[in-house]
XYZ file of C-alpha atoms in Angstrom:
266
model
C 153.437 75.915 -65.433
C 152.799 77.042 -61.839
C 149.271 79.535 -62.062
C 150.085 81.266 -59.330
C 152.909 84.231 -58.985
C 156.566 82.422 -59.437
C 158.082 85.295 -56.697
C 156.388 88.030 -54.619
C 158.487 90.930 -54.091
C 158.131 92.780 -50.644
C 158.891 96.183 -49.481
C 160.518 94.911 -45.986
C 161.128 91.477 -43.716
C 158.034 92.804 -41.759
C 154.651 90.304 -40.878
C 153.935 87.975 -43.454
C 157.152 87.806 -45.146
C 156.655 83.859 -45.264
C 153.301 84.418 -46.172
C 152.961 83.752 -50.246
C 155.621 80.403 -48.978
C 153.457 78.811 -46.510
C 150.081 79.274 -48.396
C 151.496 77.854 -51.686
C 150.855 81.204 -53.328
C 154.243 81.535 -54.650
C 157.802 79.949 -55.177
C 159.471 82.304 -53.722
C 159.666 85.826 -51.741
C 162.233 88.779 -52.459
C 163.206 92.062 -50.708
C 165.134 93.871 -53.144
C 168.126 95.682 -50.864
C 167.846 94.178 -47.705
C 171.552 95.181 -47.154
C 173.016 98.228 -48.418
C 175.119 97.912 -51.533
C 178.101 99.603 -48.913
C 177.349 97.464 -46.316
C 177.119 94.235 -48.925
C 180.227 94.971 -50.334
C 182.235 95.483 -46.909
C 180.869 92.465 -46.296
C 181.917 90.125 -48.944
C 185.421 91.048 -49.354
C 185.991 90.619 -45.851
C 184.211 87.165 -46.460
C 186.199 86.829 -49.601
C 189.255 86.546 -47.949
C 187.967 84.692 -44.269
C 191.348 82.197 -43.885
C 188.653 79.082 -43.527
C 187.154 79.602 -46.746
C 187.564 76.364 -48.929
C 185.309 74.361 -50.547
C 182.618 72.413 -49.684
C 183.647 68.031 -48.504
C 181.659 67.062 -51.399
C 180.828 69.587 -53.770
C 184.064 70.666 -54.530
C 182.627 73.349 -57.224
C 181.725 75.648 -54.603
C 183.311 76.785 -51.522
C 182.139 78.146 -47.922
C 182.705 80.185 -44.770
C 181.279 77.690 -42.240
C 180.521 74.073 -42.723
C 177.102 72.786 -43.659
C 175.033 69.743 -42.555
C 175.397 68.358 -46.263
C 179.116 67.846 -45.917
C 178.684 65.731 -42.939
C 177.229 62.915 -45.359
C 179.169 60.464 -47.676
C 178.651 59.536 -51.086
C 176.008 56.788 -49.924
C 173.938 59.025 -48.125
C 175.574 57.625 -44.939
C 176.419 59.955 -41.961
C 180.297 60.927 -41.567
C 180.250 60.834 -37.382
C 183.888 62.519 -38.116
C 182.557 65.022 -40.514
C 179.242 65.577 -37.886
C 181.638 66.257 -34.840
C 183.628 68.330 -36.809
C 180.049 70.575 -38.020
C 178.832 70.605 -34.615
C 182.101 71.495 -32.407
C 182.801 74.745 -35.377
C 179.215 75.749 -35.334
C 179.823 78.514 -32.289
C 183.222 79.699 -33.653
C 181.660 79.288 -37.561
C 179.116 81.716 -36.643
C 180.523 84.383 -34.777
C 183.777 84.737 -37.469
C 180.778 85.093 -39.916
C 179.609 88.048 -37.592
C 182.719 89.390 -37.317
C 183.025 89.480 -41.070
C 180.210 92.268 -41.467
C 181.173 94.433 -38.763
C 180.900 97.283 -38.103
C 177.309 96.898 -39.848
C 174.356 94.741 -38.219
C 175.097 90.801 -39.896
C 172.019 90.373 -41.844
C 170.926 86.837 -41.280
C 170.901 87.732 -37.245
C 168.141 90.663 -38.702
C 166.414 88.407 -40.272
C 166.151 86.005 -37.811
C 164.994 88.737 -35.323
C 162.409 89.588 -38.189
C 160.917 86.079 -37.928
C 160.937 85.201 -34.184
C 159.127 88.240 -33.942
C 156.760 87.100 -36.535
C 156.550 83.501 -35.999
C 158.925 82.232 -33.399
C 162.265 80.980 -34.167
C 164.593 78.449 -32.600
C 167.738 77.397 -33.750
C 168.013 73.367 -34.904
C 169.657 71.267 -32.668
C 171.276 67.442 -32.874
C 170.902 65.513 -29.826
C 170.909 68.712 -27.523
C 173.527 70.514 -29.234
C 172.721 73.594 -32.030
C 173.187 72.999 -35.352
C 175.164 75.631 -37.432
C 173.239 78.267 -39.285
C 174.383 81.311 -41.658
C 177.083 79.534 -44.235
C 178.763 82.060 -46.333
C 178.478 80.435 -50.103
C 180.993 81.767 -52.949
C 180.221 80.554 -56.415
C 183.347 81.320 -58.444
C 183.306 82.385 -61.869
C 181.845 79.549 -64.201
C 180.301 77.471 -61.528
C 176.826 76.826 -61.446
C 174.289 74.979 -59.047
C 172.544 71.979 -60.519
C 168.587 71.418 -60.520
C 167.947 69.576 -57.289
C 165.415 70.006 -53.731
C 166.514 70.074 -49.960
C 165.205 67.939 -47.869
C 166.473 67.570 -44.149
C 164.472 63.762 -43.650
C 166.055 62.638 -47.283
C 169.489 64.527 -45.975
C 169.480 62.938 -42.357
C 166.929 59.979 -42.313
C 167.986 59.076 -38.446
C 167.191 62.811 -37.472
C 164.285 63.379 -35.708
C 163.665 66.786 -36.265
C 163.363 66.174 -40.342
C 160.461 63.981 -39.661
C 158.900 67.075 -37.851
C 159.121 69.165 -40.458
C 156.050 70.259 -42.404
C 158.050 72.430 -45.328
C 161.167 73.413 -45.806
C 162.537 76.906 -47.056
C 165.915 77.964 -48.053
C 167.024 81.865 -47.241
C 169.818 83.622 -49.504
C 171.227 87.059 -48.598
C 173.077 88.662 -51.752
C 176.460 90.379 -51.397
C 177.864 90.270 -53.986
C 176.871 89.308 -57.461
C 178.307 88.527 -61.009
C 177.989 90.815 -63.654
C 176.577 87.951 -66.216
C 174.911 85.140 -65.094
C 173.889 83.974 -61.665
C 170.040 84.218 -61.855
C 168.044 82.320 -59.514
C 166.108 79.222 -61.686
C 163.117 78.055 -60.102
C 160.167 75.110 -60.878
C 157.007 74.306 -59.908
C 157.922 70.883 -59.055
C 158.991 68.637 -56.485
C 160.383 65.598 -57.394
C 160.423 62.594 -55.580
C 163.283 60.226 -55.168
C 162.790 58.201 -57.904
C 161.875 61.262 -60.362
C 165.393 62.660 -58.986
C 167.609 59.536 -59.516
C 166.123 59.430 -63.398
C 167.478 63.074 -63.624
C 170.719 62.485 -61.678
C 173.433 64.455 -63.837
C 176.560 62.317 -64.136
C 179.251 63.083 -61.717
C 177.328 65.068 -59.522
C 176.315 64.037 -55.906
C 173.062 66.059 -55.381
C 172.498 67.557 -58.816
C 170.026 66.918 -62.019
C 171.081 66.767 -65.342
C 169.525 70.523 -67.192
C 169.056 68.721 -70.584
C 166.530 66.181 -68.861
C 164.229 68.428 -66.776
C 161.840 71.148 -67.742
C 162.111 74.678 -68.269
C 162.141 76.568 -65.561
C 159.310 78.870 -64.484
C 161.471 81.897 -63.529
C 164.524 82.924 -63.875
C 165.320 85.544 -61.257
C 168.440 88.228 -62.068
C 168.730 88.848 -58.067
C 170.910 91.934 -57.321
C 173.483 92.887 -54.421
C 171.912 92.847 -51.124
C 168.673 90.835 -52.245
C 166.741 88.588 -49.565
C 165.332 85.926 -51.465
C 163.155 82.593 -49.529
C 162.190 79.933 -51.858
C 160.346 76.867 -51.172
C 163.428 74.313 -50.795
C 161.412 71.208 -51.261
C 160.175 72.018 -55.178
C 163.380 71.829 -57.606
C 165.354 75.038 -58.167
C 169.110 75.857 -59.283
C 171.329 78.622 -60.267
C 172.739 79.642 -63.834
C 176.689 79.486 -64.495
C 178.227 82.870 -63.303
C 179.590 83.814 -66.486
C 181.542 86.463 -65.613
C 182.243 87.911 -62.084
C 181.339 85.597 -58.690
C 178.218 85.178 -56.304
C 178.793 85.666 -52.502
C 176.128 85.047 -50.389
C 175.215 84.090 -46.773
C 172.412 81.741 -46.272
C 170.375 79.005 -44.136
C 167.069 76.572 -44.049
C 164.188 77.563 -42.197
C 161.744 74.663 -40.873
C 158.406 74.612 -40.917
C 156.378 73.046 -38.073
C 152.906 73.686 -37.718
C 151.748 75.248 -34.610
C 155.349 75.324 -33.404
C 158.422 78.065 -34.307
C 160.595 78.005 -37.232
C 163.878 76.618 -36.957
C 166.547 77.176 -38.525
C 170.477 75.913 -39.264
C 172.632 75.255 -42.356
């Protein structure tokens, strides 16, 4: 049981919004309507129905608006090169279709990027020179879930050099939409390593552990339409089945380097 706060709720994306993250202080940080429910709701059915939306290369439970750097890996771990040109050639188009998608309102991921050059300096992750997509649109249809598991860009992409720069690694989720049971946020105070994760490996599943063999959670977080929630990506954390209604979201990683900017893709 984690003896500090499990999430710190702020008033705005302001200085120190990373703050209770990067001092171990808390699991996570939440602005409760960071997007207008109007604006959130524009936003998702136009998302909703974007003609690219399909589901993720291999985790075919969920499905996207833009690719994400996860897909470009097989089953082994290996990378795809196909599936990496194919990430890295959509990224421009990826991200301004995603833009398009909340007009006429400002897209909230480019606000909150804004928010955190201004407060730490920001760059956007690149491979070999070119940038890295950031800002995938997630839908999590009715009775899907998200497994207990940890990101990790060096465990993700072991031959990219930018994951052994990394000093932390946080995960960003703006809410637009969200289901009327079910959904909530599950977060530990743990992070696993590799061999901890393949004892908890849930059959069938390519990132996920199996519920029945890890702790409770510490919090369980009932987020609500146009919520900006940052967790700590590197200690375990997973979302409940929707039970009834579907979770749209738009979300990306931000790195952590010390003395140097954040960056950020998906």
């Amino acid at each position: 049981m984690t003896k500090t706060p499990a999430v710190v709720t702020l008033a705005g994306p302001g200085e120190g919004l990373l703050a209770p993250l990067l001092d171990g202080t808390a699991l996570a940080v939440r602005v409760p309507g960071f997007v207008a429910p109007t604006a959130a709701d524009h936003m998702a059915g136009q998302l909703a129905a974007h003609p690219s939306l399909s589901v993720y290369r291999n985790t075919p439970e969920l499905v996207r608006v833009g690719l994400s750097h996860y897909e470009t890996h097989d089953a082994d771990g290996t990378t795809n090169g196909g599936a990496l040109l194919d990430y890295l050639s959509a990224a421009e188009q990826a991200m301004e279709e995603i833009r398009v998608c909340c007009a006429p309102y400002e897209p909230p991921l480019d606000r909150l990027w804004k928010a955190l050059d201004d407060g730490y300096g920001l760059e956007r992750a690149q491979i070999e020179g070119t940038p890295m997509f950031a800002g995938v649109c997630r839908v999590f249809p009715e009775g899907s879930e998200l497994l207990p598991h940890n990101d990790s860009l060096l465990r993700d992409a072991p031959g990219l050099p930018l994951g052994r720069e990394l000093d932390g690694q946080l995960a960003a989720n703006i809410y637009l939409r969200v289901p009327d049971r079910g959904g909530e946020l599950q977060l530990w105070d743990l992070r696993p390593d590799e061999a901890q994760l393949a004892d908890w490996r849930a059959p069938e599943s390519s990132y996920g552990a199996d519920r029945q063999l890890v702790p409770p959670p510490v919090c369980e977080l009932p987020v609500g339409t146009g919520d900006l929630v940052i967790v700590d990506a590197t200690r375990l954390h997973a979302v409940s089945r929707q039970e009834r209604g579907t979770r749209i979201g738009l979300s990306c990683f931000l790195g952590v380097r010390r003395g140097r900017p954040l960056v950020y893709w998906s």
